[in-house]
Coordinates of C-alpha atoms in Angstrom, one line a residue:
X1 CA 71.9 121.8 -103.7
X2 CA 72.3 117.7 -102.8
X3 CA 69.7 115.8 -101.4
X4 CA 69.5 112.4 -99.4
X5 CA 66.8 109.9 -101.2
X6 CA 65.0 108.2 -98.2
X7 CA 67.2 105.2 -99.4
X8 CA 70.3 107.1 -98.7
X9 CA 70.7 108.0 -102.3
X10 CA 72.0 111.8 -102.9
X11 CA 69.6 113.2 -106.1
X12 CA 69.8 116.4 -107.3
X13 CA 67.6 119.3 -106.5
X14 CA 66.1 117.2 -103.5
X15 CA 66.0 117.9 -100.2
X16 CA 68.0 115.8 -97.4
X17 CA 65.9 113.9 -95.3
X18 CA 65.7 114.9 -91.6
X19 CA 67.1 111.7 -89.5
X20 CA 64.8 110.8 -87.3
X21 CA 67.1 112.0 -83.9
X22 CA 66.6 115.4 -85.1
X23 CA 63.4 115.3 -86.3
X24 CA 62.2 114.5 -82.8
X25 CA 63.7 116.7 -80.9
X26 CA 61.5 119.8 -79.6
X27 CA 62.2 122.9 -82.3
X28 CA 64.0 125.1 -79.4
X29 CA 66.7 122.3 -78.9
X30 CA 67.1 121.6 -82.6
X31 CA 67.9 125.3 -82.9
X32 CA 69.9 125.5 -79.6
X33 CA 72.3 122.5 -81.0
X34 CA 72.9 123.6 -84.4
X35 CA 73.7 127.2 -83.0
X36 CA 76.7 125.8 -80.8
X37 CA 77.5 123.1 -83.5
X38 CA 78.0 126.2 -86.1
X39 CA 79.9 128.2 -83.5
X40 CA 81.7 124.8 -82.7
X41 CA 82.7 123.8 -86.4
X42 CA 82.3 119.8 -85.7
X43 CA 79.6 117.8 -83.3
X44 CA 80.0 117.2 -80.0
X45 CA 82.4 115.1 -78.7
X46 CA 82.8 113.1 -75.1
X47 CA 84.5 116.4 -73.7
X48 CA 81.4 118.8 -74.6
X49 CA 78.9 117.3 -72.9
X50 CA 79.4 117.0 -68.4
X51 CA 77.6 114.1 -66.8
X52 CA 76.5 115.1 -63.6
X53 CA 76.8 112.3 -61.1
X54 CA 73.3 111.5 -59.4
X55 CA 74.6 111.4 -55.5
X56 CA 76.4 115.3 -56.4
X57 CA 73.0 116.2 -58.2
X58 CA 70.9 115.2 -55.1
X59 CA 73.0 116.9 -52.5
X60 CA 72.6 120.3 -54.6
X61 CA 69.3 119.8 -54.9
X62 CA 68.4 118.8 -51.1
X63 CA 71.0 121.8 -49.7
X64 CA 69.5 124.1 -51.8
X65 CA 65.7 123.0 -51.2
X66 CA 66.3 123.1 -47.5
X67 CA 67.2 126.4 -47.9
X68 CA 64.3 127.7 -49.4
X69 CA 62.2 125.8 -46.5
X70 CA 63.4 127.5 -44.1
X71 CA 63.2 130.8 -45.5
X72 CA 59.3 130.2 -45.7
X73 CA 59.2 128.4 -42.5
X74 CA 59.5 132.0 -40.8
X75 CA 57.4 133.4 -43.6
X76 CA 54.3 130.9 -43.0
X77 CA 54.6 131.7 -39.1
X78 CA 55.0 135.2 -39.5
X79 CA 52.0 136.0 -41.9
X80 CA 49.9 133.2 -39.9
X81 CA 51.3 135.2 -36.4
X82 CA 50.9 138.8 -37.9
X83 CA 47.3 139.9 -35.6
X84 CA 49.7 138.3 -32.6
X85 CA 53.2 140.0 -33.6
X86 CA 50.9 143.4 -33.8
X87 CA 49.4 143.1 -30.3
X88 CA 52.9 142.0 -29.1
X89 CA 54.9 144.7 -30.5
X90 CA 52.3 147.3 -31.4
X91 CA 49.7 147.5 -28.0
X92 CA 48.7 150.6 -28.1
X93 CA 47.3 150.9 -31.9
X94 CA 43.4 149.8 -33.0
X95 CA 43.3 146.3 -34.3
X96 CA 43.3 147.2 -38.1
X97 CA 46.9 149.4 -37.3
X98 CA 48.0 146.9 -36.0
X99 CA 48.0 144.2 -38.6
X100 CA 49.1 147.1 -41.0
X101 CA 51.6 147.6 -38.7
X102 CA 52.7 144.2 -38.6
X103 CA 52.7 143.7 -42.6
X104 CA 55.0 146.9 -42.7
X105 CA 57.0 145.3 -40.8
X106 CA 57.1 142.5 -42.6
X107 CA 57.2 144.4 -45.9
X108 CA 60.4 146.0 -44.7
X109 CA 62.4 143.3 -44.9
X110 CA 62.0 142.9 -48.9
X111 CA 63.0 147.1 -49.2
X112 CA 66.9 145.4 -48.5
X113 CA 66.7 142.4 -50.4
X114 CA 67.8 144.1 -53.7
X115 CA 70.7 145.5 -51.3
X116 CA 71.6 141.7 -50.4
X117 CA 71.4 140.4 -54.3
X118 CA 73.5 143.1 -55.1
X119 CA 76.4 141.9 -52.5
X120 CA 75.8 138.6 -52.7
X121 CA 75.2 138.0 -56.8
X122 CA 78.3 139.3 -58.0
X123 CA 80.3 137.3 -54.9
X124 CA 78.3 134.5 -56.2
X125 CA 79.8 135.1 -59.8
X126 CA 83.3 135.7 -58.4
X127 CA 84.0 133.1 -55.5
X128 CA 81.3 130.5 -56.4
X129 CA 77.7 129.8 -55.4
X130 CA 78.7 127.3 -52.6
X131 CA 79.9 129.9 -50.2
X132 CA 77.7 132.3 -50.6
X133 CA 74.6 130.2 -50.2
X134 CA 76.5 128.5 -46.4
X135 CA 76.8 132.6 -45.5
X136 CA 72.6 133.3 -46.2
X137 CA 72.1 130.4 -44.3
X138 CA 73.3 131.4 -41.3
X139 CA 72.1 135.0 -41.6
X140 CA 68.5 133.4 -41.9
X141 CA 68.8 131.8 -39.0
X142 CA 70.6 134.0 -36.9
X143 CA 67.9 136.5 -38.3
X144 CA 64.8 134.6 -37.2
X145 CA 66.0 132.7 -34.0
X146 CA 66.5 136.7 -33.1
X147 CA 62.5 137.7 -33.4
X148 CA 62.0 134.7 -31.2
X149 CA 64.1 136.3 -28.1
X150 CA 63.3 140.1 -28.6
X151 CA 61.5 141.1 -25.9
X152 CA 57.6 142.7 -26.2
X153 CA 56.7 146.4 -26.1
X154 CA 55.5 146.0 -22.5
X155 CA 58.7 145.0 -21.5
X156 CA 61.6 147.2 -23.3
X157 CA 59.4 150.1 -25.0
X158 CA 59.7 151.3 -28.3
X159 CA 63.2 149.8 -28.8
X160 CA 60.7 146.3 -29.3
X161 CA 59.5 146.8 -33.0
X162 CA 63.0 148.5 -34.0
X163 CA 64.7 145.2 -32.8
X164 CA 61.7 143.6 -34.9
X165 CA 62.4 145.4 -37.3
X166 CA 66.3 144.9 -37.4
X167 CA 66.0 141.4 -37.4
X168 CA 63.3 141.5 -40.4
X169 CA 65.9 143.5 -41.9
X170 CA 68.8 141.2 -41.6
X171 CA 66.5 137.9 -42.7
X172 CA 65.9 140.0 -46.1
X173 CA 69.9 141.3 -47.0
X174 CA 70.6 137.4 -46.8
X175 CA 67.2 136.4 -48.4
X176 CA 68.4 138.8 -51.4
X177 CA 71.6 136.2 -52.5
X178 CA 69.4 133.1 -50.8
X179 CA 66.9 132.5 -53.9
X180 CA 69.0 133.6 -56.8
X181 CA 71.7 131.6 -55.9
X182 CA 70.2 128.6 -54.9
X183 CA 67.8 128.7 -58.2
X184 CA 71.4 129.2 -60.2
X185 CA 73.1 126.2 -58.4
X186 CA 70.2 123.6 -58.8
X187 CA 69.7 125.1 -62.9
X188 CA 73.9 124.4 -63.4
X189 CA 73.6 121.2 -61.7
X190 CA 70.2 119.3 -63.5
X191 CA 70.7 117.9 -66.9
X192 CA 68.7 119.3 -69.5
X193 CA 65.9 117.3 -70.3
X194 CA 65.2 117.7 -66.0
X195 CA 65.6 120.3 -65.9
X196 CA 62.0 122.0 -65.1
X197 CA 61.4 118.8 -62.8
X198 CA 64.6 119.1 -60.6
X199 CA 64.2 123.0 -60.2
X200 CA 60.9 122.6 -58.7
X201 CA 62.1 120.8 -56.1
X202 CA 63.7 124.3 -54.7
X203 CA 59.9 125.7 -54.7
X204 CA 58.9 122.4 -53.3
X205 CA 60.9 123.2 -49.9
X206 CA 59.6 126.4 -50.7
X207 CA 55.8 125.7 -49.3
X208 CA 57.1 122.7 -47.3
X209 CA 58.8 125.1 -45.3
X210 CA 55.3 127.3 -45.4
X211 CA 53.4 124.6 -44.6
X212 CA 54.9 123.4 -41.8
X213 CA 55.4 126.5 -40.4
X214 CA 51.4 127.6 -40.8
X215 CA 51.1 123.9 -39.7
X216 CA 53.3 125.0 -36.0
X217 CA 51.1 127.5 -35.7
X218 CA 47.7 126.2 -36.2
X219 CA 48.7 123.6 -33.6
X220 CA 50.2 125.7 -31.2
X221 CA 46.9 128.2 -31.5
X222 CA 44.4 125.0 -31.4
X223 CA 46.8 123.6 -27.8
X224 CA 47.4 126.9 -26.2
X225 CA 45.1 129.8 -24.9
X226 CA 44.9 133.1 -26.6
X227 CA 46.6 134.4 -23.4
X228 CA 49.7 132.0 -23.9
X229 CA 49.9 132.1 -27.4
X230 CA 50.0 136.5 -26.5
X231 CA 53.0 135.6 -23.9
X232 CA 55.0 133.1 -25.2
X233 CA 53.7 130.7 -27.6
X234 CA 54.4 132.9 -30.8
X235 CA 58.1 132.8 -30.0
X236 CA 58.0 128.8 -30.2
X237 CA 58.2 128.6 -34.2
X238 CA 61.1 131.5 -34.1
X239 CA 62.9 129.3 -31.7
X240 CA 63.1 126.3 -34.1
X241 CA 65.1 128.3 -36.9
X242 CA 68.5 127.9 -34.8
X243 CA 68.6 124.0 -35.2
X244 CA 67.2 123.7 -38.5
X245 CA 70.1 126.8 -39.3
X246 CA 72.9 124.4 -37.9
X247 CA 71.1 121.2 -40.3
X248 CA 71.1 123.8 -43.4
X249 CA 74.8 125.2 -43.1
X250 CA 76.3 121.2 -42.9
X251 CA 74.4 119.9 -46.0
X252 CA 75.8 123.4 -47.7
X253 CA 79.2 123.1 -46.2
X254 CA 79.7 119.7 -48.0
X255 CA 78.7 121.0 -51.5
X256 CA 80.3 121.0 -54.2
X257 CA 80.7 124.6 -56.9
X258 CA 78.2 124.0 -60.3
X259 CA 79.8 122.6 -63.2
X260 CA 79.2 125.6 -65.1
X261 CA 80.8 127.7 -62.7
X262 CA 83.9 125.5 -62.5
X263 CA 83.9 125.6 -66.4
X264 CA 83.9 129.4 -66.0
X265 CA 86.0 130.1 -63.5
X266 CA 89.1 131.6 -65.1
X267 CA 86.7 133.7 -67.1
X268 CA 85.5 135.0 -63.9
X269 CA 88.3 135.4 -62.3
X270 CA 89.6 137.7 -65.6
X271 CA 86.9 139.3 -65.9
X272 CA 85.4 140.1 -63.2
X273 CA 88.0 140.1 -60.0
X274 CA 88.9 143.5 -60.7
X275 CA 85.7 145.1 -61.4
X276 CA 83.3 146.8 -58.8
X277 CA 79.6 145.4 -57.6
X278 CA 78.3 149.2 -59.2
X279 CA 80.3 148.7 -62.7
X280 CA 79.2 145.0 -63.0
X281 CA 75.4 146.3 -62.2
X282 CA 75.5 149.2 -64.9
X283 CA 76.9 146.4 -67.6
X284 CA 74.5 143.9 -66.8
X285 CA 71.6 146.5 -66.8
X286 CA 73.5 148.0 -70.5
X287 CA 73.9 144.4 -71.9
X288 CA 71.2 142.2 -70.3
X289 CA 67.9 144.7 -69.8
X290 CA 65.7 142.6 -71.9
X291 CA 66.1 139.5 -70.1
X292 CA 65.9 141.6 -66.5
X293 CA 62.3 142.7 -67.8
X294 CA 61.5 139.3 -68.4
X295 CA 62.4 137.6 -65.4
X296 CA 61.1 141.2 -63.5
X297 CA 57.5 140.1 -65.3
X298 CA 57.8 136.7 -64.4
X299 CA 58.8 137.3 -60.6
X300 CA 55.7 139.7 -60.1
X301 CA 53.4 137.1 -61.3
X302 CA 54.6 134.3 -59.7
X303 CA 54.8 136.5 -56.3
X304 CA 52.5 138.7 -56.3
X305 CA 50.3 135.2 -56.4
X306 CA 52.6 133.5 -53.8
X307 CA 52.4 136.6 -51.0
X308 CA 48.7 136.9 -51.7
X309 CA 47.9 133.7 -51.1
X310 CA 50.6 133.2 -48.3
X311 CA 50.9 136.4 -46.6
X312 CA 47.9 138.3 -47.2
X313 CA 45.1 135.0 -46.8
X314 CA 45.6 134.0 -43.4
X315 CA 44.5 137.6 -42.0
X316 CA 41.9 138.5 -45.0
X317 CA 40.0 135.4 -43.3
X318 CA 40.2 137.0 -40.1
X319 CA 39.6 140.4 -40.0
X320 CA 38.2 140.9 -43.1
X321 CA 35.7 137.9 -43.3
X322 CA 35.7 137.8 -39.5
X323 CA 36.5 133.6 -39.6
X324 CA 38.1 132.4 -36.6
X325 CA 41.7 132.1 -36.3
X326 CA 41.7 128.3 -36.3
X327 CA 39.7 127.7 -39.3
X328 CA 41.2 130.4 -41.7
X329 CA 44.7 128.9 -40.7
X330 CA 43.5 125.1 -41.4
X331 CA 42.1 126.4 -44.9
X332 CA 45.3 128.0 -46.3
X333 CA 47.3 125.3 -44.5
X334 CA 45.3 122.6 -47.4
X335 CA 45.9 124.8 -50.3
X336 CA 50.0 124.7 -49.5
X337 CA 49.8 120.7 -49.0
X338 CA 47.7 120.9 -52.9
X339 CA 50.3 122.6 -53.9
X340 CA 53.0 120.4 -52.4
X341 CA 51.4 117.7 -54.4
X342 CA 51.3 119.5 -57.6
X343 CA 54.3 121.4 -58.1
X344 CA 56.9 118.5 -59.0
X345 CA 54.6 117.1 -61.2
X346 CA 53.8 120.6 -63.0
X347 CA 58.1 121.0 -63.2
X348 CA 58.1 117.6 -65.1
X349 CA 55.1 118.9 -67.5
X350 CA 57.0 121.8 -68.3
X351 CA 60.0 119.9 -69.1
X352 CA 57.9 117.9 -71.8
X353 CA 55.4 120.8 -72.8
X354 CA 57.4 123.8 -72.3
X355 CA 57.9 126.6 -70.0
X356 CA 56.1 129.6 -72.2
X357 CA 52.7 127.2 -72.3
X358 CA 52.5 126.6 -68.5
X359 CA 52.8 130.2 -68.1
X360 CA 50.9 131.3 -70.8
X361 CA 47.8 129.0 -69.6
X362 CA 48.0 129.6 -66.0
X363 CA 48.1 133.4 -66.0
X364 CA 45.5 133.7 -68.3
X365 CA 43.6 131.3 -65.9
X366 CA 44.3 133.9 -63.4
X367 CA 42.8 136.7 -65.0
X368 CA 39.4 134.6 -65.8
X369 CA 39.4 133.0 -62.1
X370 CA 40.9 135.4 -59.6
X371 CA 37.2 137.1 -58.8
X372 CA 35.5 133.7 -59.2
X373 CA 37.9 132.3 -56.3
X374 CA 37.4 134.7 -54.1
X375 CA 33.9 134.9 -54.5
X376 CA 34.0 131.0 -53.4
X377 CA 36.4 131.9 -50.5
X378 CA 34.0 134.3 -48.9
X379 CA 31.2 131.9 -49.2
X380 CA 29.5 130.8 -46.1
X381 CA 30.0 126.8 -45.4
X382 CA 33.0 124.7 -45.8
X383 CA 33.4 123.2 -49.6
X384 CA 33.1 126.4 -51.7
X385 CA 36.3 128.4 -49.4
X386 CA 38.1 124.9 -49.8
X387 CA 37.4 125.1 -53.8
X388 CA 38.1 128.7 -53.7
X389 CA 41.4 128.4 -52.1
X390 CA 42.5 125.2 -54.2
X391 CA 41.7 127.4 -57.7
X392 CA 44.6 130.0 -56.3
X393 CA 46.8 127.2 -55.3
X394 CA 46.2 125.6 -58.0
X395 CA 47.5 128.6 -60.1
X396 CA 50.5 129.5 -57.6
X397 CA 51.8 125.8 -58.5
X398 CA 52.0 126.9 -62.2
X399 CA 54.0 129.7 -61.7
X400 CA 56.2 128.5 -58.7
X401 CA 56.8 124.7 -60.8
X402 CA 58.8 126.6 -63.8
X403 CA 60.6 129.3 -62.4
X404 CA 63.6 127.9 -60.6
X405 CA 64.7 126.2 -64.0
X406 CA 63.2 129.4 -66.4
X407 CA 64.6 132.2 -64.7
X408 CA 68.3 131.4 -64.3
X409 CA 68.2 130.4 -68.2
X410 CA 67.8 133.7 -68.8
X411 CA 71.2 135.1 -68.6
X412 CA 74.7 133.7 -69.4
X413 CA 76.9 131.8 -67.0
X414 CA 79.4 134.6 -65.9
X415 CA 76.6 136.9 -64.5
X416 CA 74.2 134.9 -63.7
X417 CA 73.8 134.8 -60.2
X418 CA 74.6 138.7 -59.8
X419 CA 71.3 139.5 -62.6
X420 CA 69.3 137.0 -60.9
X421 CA 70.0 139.1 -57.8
X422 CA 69.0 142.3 -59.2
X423 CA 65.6 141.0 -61.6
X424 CA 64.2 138.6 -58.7
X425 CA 64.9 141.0 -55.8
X426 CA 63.9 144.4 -57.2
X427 CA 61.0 142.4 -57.9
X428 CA 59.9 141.0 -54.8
X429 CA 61.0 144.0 -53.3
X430 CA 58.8 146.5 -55.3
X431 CA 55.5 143.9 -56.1
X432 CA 55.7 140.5 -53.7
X433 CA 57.0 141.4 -50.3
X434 CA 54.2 144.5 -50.3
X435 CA 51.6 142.7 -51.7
X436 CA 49.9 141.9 -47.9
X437 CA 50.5 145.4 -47.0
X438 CA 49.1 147.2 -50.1
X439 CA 46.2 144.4 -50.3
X440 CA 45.0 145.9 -46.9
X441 CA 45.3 149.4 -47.7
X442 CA 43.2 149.1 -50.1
X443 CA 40.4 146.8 -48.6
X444 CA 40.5 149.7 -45.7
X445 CA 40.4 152.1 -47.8
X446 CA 37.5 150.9 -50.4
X447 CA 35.5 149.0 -48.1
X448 CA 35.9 146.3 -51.7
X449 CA 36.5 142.9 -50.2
X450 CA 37.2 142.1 -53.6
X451 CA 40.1 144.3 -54.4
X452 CA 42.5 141.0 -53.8
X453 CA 41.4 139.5 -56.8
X454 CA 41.6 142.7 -58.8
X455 CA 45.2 143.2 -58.0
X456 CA 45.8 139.7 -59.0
X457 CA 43.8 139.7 -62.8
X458 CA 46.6 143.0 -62.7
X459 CA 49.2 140.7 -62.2
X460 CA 47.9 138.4 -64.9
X461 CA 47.9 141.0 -67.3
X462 CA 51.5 141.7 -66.7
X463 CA 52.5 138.0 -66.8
X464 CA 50.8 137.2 -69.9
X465 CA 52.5 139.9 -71.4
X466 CA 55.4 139.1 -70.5
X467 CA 55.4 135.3 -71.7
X468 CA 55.2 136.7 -75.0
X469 CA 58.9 137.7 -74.8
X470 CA 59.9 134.7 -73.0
X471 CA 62.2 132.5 -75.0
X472 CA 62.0 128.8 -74.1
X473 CA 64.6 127.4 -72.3
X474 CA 62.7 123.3 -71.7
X475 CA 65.4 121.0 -72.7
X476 CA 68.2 123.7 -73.9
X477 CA 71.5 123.6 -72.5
X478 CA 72.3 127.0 -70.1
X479 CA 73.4 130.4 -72.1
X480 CA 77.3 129.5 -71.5
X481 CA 77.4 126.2 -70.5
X482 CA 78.3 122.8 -71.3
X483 CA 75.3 120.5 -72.5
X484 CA 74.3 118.6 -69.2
X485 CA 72.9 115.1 -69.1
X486 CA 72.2 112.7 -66.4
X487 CA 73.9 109.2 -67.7
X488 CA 76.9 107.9 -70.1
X489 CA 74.0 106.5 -72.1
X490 CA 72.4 110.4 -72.6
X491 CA 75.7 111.8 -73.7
X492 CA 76.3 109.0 -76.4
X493 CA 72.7 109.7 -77.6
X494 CA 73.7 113.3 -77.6
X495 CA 77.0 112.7 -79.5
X496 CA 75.1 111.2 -81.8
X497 CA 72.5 113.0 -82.6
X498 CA 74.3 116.0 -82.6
X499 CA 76.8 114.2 -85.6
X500 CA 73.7 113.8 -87.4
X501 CA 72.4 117.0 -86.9
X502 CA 75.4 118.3 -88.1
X503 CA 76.0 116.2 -91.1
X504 CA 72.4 117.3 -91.8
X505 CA 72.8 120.6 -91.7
X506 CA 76.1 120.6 -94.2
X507 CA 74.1 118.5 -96.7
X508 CA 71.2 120.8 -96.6
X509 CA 74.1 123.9 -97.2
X510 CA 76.0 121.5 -99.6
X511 CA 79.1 121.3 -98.1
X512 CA 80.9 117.8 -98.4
X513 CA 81.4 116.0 -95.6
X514 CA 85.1 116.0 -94.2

């Protein structure tokens, strides 16, 4: 074999040195670029690696985060509103039935979410991600602005909580294509290396949207009387989905499709035009199970965390701990600002440090800390709940930060919104959206005020598990796509490196250069 002195030199039986470009490059994209460059035959050229403009990359990332806060807008007012919604729409049942009540209703609407990512992934693979995200849109809105007109069970009978529960129903078909696809447009759009730090901002609008909606609420319930808030001021947060809807659909509207997507789109169109949503299911379940496990883990930890903390926390205060109304909303409302601080800063970590070691840590964390935080949360006094509330937030951050950029690297470009719709959604479906509702069940049923934090050390268990199968994806170019970067300056250094990463690897096989 021929080696490269450190002068330059070749000297038999030695081994090349490793330029200093490849040397420093994290071990996943050293083995990510070779791969490609052996399947390409030759480094990259200017052709193989898309710039993505900055004013196109902030659009998708702003449409897309938007989005996402309004989806958990409605969510942070209806899990702060659930003792209301239950009196509103379920009178005649005790108080406890009536929170249950309320979560099952609530709970419902994730039961057709997998139905939703099943229509809506494979149209995102066929006819782009653009469209299909303007169509959730409006179906969110139209969906909540609806709960803020139905009429109460005094006034219209039973048909009160089936209109409820029609409306919950059509806010969860569109919420099935809403996250998938807009976690797949922002991944296809960011460069690389930013990955991790421009996919949290999706998750960012995420408990934006939460915390202004909790936020409405708290101030609506601190302004009005219990009586008003009982007639009319729950419907006041509902109401404010149909202009925010109108906002969301224009910045969508004016989107452009993913580069990868536009890359791919004859594939798609040969591939895929002519074959059913129920064949292209059975494939990717044949082809792509391993990954669907992964992200299936990954989904449960993250939301299993998310819905206990922001569905389920609001009312354990309340009728479990028997806190007032006001100060359990004020509590959870400063563990979603912490975590609005935190979670871009946790996306850029992960982009430097990795995805598997932010995961890893935090849901071992969880394990160790859930019974420890809600031991603090039940304490009496102010400072230990606060602690207790900023451990789990703290926690959520680490799961929320990485998955809008780990999850869509998962699968290949061709199915990716369509697999994202069936692992995140059968997910949520079957572990987040119930998490409030079973969480009560049990408490009823044990009298163990501390059965929260045992179904979240479960969930850690699962995560960390799962982590161990996870394969990297910080700073690696998409399964199927063109290596992204940011600048003309990043794709020369990329050019570059990649030539000497290639001439590297045919001195190191002996191969002469051509």
């Amino acid at each position: 074999m021929s080696g490269v002195t450190p002068e330059g030199g070749h000297r038999a039986g030695a081994e090349p040195r490793t330029p200093r470009a490849v040397a420093e490059l994290p071990r996943q994209v050293r083995e990510e670029l070779a791969r490609r460059l052996r399947r390409n035959r030759r480094a990259f050229r200017k052709d193989d690696v898309q710039i993505v403009e900055p004013p196109l990359l902030r659009r998708a990332v702003g449409a897309s985060a938007l989005g996402n806060c309004m989806e958990w807008f409605d969510f942070g007012v209806y899990s702060y509103l659930a003792a209301t919604i239950g009196k509103v729409f379920f009178p005649g049942a005790s108080p406890a039935a009536q929170v249950i009540s309320s979560f099952a209703t609530f709970a419902a609407a994730f039961v057709v979410r997998p139905l939703g990512g099943l229509v809506f992934g494979p149209l995102g693979d066929r006819i782009g991600r653009q469209k299909v995200l303007a169509t959730t849109m409006i179906m969110m809105a139209v969906g909540t602005f609806a709960i803020g007109i139905i009429p109460g069970y005094a006034t219209i009978g039973i048909a009160a909580p089936v209109l409820l529960l029609l409306a919950r129903m059509v806010q969860g078909f569109s919420t099935g294509g809403e996250y998938g696809g807009a976690t797949t447009f922002v991944a296809e759009y960011s460069p690389d290396r930013r990955r991790g730090f421009l996919s949290s901002w999706l998750d960012f609008g995420t408990f934006v949207g939460y915390a202004l909606g909790s936020a409405l609420v708290t101030a609506l319930n601190l302004m009005l009387t219990d009586a008003q808030m009982l007639s009319w001021g729950w419907r006041v947060p509902f109401l404010i989905a149909g202009p925010l809807g109108v906002i969301g659909l224009y910045m969508r509207l004016k989107l452009e499709e993913s580069p990868a997507f536009q890359q791919q789109l004859d594939e798609h169109e040969k591939s895929l035009a002519q074959e059913s949503a129920g064949g292209e299911f059975k494939e990717i379940v044949r082809k792509h199970w391993p990954a669907l496990l992964i992200c299936m883990g990954l989904v449960l930890l993250y939301n299993v965390t998310n819905y206990m903390v922001t569905g389920y926390l609001p009312t354990y205060q309340t009728e479990t701990l028997h806190r007032s109304s006001g100060s359990a909303d004020v509590l959870v409302l400063i563990g979603m600002v912490w975590i609005v601080l935190l979670i871009t800063f946790l996306g850029r970590l992960s982009d430097r440090v990795g995805r598997r070691p932010l995961y890893g840590v935090a849901a071992a964390a969880m394990i160790v800390l859930a019974v420890p935080a809600f031991l603090l949360i039940k304490a009496a006094g102010t400072w230990q709940p606060i602690l207790g509330v900023l451990l789990l937030s703290t926690l959520l951050a680490c799961f929320a930060a990485p998955s809008a950029a780990t999850l869509p690297a998962l699968f290949p470009t061709a199915v990716r919104y369509a697999a994202m719709g069936i692992g995140f959604n059968f997910a949520v479906a079957a572990f987040g959206g119930t998490t409030p509702l079973v969480t009560a069940a049990l408490v009823g049923a044990t009298g163990d005020d501390l059965m929260p934090a045992y179904y979240l050390m479960l969930a850690g268990a699962i995560g960390l598990l799962t982590v161990k199968f996870l394969p990297e994806s910080a700073q690696v170019p998409l399964n199927g796509s063109q290596p992204m970067v940011g600048s003309q300056e990043e794709q020369r250094e990329l050019i570059t490196t990649s030539k000497e990463l290639y001439d590297f690897a045919r001195e190191r096989a002996g191969t002469p250069h051509a």
